[in-house]
Coordinates of C-alpha atoms and ligand atoms in Angstrom, one line a residue:
X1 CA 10.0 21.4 -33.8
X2 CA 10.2 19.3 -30.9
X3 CA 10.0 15.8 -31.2
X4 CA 7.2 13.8 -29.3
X5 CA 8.5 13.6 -25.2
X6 CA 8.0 10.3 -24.2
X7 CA 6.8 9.3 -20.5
X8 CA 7.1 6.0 -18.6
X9 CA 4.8 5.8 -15.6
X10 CA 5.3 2.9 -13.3
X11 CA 1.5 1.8 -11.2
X12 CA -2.1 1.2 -12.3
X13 CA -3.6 2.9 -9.4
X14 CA -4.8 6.6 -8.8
X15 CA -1.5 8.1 -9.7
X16 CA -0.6 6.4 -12.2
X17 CA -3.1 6.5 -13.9
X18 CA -3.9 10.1 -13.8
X19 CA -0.4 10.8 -14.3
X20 CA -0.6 8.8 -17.6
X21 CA -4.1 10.3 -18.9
X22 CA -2.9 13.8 -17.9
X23 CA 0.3 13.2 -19.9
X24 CA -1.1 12.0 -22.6
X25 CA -3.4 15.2 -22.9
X26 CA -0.8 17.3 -23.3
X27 CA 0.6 15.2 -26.7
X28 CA 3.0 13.2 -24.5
X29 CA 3.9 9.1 -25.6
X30 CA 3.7 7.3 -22.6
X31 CA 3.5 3.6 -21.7
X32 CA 2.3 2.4 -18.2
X33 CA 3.5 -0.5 -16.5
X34 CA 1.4 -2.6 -13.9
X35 CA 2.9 -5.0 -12.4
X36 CA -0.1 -7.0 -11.4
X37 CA -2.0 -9.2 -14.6
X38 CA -4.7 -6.7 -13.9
X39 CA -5.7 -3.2 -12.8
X40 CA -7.4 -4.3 -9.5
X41 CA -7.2 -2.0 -6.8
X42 CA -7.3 -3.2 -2.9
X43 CA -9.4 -1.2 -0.7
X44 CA -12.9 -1.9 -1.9
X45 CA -14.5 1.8 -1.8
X46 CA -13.3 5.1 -1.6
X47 CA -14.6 8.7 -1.3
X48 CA -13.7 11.4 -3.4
X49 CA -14.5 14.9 -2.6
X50 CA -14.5 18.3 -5.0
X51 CA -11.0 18.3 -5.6
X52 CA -10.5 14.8 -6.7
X53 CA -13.7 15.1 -8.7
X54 CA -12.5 17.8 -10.8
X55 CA -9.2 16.1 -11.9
X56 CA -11.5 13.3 -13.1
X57 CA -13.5 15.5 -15.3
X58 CA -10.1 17.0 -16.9
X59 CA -9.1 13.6 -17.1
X60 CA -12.4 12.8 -18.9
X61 CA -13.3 10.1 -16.7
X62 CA -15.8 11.8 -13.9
X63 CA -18.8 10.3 -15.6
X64 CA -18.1 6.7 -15.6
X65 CA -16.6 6.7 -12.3
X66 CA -19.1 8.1 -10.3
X67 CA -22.0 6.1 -12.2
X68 CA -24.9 5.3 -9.7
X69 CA -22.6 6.0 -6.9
X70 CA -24.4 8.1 -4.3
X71 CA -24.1 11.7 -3.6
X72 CA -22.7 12.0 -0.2
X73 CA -24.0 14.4 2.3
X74 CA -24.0 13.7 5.8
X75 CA -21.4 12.2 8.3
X76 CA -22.6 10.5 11.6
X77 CA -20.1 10.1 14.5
X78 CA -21.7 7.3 16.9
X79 CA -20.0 6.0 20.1
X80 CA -20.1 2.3 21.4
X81 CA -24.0 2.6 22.2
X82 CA -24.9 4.0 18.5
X83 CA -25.6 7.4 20.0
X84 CA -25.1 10.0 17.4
X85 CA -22.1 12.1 18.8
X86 CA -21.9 14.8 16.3
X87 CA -23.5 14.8 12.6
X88 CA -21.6 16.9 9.3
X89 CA -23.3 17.7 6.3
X90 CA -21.2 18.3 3.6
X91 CA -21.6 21.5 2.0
X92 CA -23.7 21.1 -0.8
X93 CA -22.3 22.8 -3.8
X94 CA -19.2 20.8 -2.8
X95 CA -19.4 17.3 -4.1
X96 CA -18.4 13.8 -2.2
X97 CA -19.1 10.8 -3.7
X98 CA -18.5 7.5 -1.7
X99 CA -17.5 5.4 -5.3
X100 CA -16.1 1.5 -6.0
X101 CA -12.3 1.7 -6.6
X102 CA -12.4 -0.5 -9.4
X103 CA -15.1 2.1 -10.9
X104 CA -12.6 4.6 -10.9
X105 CA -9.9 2.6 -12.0
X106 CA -11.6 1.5 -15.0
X107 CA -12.5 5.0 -15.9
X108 CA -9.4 6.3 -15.7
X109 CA -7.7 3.4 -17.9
X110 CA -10.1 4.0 -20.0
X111 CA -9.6 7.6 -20.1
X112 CA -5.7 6.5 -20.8
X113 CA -6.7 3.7 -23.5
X114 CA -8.9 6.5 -25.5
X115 CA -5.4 8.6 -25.1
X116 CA -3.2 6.4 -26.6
X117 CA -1.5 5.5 -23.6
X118 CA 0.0 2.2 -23.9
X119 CA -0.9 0.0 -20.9
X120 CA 1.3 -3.2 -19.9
X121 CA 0.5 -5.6 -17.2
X122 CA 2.5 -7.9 -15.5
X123 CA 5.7 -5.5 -15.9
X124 CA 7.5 -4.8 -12.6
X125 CA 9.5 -2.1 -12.5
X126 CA 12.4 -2.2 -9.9
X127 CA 14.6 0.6 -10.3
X128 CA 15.1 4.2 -11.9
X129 CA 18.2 6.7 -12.8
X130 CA 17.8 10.4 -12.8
X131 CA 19.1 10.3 -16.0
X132 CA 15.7 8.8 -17.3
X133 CA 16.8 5.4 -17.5
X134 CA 14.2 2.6 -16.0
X135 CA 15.2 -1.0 -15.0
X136 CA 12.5 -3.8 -15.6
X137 CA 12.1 -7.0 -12.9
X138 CA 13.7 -8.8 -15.6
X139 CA 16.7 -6.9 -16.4
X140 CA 15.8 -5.5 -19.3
X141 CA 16.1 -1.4 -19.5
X142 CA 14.0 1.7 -20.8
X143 CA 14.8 5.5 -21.8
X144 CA 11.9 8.0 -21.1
X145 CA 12.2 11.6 -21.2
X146 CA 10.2 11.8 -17.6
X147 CA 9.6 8.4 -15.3
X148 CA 7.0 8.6 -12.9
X149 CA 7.0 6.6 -9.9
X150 CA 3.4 5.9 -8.5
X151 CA 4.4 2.7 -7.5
X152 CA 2.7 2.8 -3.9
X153 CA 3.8 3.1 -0.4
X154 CA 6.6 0.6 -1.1
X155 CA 7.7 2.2 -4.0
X156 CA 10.6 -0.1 -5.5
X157 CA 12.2 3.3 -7.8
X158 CA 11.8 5.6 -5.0
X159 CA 13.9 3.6 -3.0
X160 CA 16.1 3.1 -5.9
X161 CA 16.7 6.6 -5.9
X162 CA 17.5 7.2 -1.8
X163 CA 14.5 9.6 -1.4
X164 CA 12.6 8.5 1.3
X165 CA 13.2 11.4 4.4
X166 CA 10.7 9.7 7.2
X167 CA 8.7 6.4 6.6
X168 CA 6.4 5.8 9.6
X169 CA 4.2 2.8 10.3
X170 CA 1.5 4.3 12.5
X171 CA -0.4 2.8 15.2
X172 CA -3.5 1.7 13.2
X173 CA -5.2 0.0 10.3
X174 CA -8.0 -1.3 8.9
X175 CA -9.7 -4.0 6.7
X176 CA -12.2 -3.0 4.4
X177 CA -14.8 -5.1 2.2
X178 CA -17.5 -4.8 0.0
X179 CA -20.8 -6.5 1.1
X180 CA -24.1 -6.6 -1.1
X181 CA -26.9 -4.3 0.3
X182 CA -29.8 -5.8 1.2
X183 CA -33.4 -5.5 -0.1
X184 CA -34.4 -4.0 2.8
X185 CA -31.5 -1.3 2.8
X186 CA -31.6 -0.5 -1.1
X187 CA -35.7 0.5 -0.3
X188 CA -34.3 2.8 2.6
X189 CA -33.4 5.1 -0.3
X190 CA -30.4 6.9 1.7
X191 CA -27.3 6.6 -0.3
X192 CA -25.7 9.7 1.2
X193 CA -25.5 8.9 4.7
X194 CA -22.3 7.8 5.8
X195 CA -22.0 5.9 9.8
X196 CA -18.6 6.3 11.5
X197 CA -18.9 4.3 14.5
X198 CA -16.5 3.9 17.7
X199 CA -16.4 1.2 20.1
X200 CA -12.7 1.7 22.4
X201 CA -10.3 2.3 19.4
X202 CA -12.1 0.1 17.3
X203 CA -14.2 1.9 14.8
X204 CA -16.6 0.8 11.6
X205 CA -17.6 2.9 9.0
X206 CA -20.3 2.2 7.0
X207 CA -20.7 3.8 3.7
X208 CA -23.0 2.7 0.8
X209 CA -21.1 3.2 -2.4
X210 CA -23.3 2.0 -5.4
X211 CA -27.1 1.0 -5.6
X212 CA -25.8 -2.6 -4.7
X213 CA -23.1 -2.7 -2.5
X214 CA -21.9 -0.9 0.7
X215 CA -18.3 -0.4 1.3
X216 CA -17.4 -1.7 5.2
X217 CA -13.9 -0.3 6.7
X218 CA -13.0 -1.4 10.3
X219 CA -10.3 0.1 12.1
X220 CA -8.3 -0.8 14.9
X221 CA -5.0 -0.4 16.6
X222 CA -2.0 -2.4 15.1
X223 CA -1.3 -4.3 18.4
X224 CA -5.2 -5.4 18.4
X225 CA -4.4 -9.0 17.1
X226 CA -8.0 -10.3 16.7
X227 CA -9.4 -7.4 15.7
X228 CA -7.2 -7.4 12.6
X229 CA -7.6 -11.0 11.7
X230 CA -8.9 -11.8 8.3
X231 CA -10.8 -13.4 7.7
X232 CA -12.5 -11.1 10.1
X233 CA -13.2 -12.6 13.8
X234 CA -17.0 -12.0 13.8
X235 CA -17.2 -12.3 16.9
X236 CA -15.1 -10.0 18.5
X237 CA -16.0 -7.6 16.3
X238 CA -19.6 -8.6 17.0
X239 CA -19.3 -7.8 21.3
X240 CA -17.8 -4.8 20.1
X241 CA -21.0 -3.5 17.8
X242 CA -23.5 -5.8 19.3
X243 CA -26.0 -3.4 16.9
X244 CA -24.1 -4.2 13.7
X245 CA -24.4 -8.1 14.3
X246 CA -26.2 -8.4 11.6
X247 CA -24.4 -6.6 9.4
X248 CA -21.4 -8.3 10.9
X249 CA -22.4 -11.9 9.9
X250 CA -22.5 -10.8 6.4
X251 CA -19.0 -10.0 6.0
X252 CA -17.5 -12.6 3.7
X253 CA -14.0 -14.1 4.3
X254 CA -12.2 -12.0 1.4
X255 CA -10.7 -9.4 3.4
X256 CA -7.6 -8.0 4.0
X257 CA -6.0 -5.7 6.5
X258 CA -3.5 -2.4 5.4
X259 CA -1.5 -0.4 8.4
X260 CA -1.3 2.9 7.9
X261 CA 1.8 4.7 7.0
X262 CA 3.4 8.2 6.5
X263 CA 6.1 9.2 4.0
X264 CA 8.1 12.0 3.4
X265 CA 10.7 12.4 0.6
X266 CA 13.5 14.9 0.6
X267 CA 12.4 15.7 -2.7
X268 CA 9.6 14.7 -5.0
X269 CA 12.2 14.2 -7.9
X270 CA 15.4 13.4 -8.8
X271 CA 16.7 14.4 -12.3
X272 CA 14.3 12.5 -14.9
X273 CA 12.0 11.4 -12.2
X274 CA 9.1 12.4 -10.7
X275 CA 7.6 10.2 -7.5
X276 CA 3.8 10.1 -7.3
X277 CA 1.3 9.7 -4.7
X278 CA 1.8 7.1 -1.7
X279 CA 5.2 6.4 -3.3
X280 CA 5.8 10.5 -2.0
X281 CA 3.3 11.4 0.6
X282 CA 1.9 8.4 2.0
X283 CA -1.0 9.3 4.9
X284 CA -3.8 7.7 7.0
X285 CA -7.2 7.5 5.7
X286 CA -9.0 10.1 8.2
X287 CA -9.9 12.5 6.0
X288 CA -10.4 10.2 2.7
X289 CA -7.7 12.5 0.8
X290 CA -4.6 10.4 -0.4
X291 CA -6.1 9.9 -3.9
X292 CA -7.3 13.0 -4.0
X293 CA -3.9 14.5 -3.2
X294 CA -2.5 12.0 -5.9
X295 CA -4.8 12.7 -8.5
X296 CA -4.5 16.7 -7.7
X297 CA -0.3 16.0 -8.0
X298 CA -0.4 14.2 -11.4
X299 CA -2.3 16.6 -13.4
X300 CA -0.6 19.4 -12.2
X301 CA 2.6 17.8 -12.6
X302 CA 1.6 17.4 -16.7
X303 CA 0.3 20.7 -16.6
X304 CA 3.9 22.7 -15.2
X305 CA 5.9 20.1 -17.5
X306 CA 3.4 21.7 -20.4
X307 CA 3.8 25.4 -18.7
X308 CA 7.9 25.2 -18.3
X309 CA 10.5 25.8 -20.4
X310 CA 12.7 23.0 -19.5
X311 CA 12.1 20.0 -17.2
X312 CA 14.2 20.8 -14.2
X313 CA 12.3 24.2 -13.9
X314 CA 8.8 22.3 -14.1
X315 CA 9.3 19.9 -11.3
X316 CA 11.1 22.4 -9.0
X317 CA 8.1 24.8 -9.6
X318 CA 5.6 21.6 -9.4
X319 CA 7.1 20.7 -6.1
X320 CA 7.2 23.8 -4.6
X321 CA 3.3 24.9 -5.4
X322 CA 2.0 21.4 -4.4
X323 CA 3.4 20.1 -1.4
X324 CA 2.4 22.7 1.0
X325 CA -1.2 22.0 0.9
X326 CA -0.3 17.9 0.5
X327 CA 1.7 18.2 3.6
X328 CA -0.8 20.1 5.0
X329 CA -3.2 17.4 4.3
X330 CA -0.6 14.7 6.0
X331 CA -0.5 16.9 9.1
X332 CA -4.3 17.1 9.7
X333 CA -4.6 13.3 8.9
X334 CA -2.6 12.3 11.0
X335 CA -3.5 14.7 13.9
X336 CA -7.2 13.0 13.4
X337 CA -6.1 9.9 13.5
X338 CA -4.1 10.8 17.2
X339 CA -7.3 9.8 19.2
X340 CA -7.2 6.5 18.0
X341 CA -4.8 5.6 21.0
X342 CA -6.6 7.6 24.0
X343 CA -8.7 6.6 26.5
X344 CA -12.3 6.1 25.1
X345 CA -13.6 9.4 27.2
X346 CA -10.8 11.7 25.6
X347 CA -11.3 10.2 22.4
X348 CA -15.1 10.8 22.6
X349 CA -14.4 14.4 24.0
X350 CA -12.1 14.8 21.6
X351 CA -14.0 13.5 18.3
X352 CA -17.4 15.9 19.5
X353 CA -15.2 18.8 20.0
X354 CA -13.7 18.3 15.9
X355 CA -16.7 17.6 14.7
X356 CA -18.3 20.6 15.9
X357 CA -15.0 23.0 16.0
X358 CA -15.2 25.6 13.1
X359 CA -11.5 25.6 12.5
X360 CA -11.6 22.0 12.9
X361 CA -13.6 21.5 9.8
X362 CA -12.2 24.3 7.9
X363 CA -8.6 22.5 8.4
X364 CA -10.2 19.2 7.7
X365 CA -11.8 20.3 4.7
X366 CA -9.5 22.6 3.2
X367 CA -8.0 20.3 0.8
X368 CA -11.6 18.9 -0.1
X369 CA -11.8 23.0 -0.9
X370 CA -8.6 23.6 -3.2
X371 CA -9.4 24.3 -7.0
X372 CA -6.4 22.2 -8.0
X373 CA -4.1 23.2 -10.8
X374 CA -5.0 22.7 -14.5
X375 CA -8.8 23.1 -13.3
X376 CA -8.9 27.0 -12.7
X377 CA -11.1 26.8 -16.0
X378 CA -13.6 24.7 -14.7
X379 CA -17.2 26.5 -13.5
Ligands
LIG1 C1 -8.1 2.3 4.8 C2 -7.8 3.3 3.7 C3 -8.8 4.1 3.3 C4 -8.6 5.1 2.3 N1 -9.6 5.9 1.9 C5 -9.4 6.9 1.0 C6 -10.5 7.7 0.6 O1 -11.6 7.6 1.0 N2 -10.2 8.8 -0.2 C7 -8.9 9.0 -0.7 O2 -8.7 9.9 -1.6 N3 -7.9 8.1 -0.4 C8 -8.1 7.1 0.5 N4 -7.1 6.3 0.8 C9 -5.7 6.5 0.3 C10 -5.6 5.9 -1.2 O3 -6.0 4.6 -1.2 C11 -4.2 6.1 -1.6 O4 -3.7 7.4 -1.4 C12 -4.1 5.8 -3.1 O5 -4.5 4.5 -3.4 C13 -2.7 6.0 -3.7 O6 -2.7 5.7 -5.0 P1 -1.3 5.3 -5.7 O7 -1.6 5.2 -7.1 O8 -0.2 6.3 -5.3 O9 -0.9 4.0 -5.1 P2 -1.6 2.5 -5.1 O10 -3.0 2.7 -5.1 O11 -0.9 1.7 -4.1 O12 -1.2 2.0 -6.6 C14 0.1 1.6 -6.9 C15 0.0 0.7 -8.1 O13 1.4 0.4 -8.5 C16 1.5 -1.0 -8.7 N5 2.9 -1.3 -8.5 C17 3.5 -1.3 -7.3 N6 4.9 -1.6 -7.4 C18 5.1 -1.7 -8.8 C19 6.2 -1.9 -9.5 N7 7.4 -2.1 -9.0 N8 6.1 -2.0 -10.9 C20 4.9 -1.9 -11.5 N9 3.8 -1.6 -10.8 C21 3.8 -1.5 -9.4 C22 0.6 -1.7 -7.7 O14 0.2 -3.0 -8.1 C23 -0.6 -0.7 -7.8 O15 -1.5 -1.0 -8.8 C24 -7.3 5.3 1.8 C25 -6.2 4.4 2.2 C26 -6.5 3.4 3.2 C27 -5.3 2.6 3.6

């Protein structure tokens, strides 16, 4: 018989995290190492469409995580006067939640708690061997049948291991907070109405995220200096979105600003280990997918490792099956995200024509669409 496979995963976030839980499933030991003193994701809110959703419920965490968040269903694109450009309702038997991170988070470590994953924080990983061998901040070493690296965008072990093929800063960001909603706005009843506003390439998006709080994401160019101070410059932002001045004045000074980034490997393992989410496939935020795509990755990667008869055969067939539709997903998000440095009546042309186009929308939303691996059993 064989003897229990043990897994060391290295990241508390979406990847992880799944990773772990999906692992774990399948009768797998595994320990998880954070290298923060808590899991605490940055980025406030998040949305997580059909696909994402249904990792969580094989993950056994969809019910916690989406607790009292709202039901997304429509998408607003506004221009610098708050005129409604174009407006996309989500199709309804395919479900977007607009959720708190740390809701999700917590779900999932849960999830991995109730699994017998073993959860250490404050462990920094710095290095990993394809021979299964991973090297702690401290010196100290590890043996694992299968590492995984969803250690982020700046993954330390995927660097260890020379995979990195193109790493891109691209020419935008954002800051995003979570603000308290008012009296007035919890009464107004509509959770599921999303606002992605534009002023030049500065953009805010309002999304409410729980019965309490709205999640607030403002974009802007790299080279925009003021606009990606934190704490935020009101009042720049303010001349921008003279209508969201009050909103605006509520922003608190906890904020902080992320540029996007692209990343693709040359593989998505080497030997004993597998590299995870932004650590392989890093994208920008335009069509609210990396997670997803993460979360879709680590359960399908337990699920081949379950399927195949050896490991080498598992994570060659995992690769080959998944990264089409994640690069897919990196090609559209970043070819959305392309506007962001036009002239404001190109981008406005532009931005009315993709959210109208047909084939647009069936691009956009084709990963939103996928019935990811390991769920084919799922109504
Ligand atoms: C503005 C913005 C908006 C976004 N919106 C969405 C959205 O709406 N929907 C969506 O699906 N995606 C969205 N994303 C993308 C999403 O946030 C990422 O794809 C996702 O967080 C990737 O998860 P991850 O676990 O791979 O990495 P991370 O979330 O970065 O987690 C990595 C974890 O590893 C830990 N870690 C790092 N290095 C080490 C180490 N050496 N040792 C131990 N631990 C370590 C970190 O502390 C962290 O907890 C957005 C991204 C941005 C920038």
């Amino acid at each position: 018989m064989q003897s229990k496979r043990h897994a060391e995963v290295v990241g508390g976030g979406f990847s992880g995290l799944a990773a772990a839980v999906a692992l774990a499933q399948r009768g797998w030991s595994v320990t998880l190492h954070e290298r923060s003193s808590e899991l605490r994701p940055s980025g406030a809110g998040i949305y997580i469409y059909e696909n994402g959703l249904r990792v969580l419920e094989k993950l056994g965490a969809y019910e916690e995580a989406v607790k009292g968040a709202p039901f997304a269903h429509t998408r607003e694109m506004r221009d610098e006067h708050n005129r409604v450009l174009s407006v996309h309702r989500w199709d309804p038997s395919k479900r977007v939640f607009s959720v708190v991170r740390q809701r999700v988070i917590n779900a999932m470590a849960n999830a991995a708690r109730q699994h017998g994953v073993e959860i250490v924080l404050g462990s920094e990983a710095i290095a990993a061997t394809p021979d299964g061998e991973l090297i702690m901040a401290g010196g100290q070493t590890r043996k694992a049948d299968l590492i995984v690296a969803g250690d982020g965008v700046n993954s330390k072990l995927r660097d260890s291991l020379g995979l990195v093929a193109k790493r891109k800063a691209l020419p935008d960001g954002a800051i995003r907070v979570l603000i308290p909603r008012t009296a007035e706005e919890m009464a107004s009843g509509d959770g599921g109405t999303t606002i992605e506003n534009w002023s030049g390439s500065r953009r805010i998006l309002y999304t409410p995220v729980s019965e309490t709080e709205l999640y607030i994401a403002f974009t802007m160019l790299h080279s925009d200096e003021i606009g990606r101070r934190t704490p935020i410059d009101r009042d720049t932002w303010k001349r921008s979105f003279p209508h969201w001045a009050d909103l605006i004045d509520r922003i608190g000074d906890d904020a902080r600003y992320d540029r996007f980034e692209y990343v693709r490997l040359k593989t998505w393992s080497a030997g004993r280990v597998a590299v995870l989410g932004d650590a392989a496939h890093a994208l920008p935020p335009n069509i609210g997918q990396g997670a997803g795509c993460s979360m879709m990755n680590a359960l399908s990667l337990a699920y081949y490792l379950d399927r195949e008869k050896d490991m080498a055969t598992a994570l060659r067939v995992w690769e080959h099956n998944e990264r089409p539709l994640t690069e897919h997903t990196q090609r559209i998000s970043v070819f959305l995200g392309l506007p962001t440095t036009w002239p404001t009546p190109l981008r406005r042309a532009f931005l009315t024509l993709a959210g109208k186009s047909k084939w647009m929308i069936a691009q956009r939303t084709k990963t939103a669409r996928h019935v990811p691996v390991g769920t084919e059993d799922m109504r």
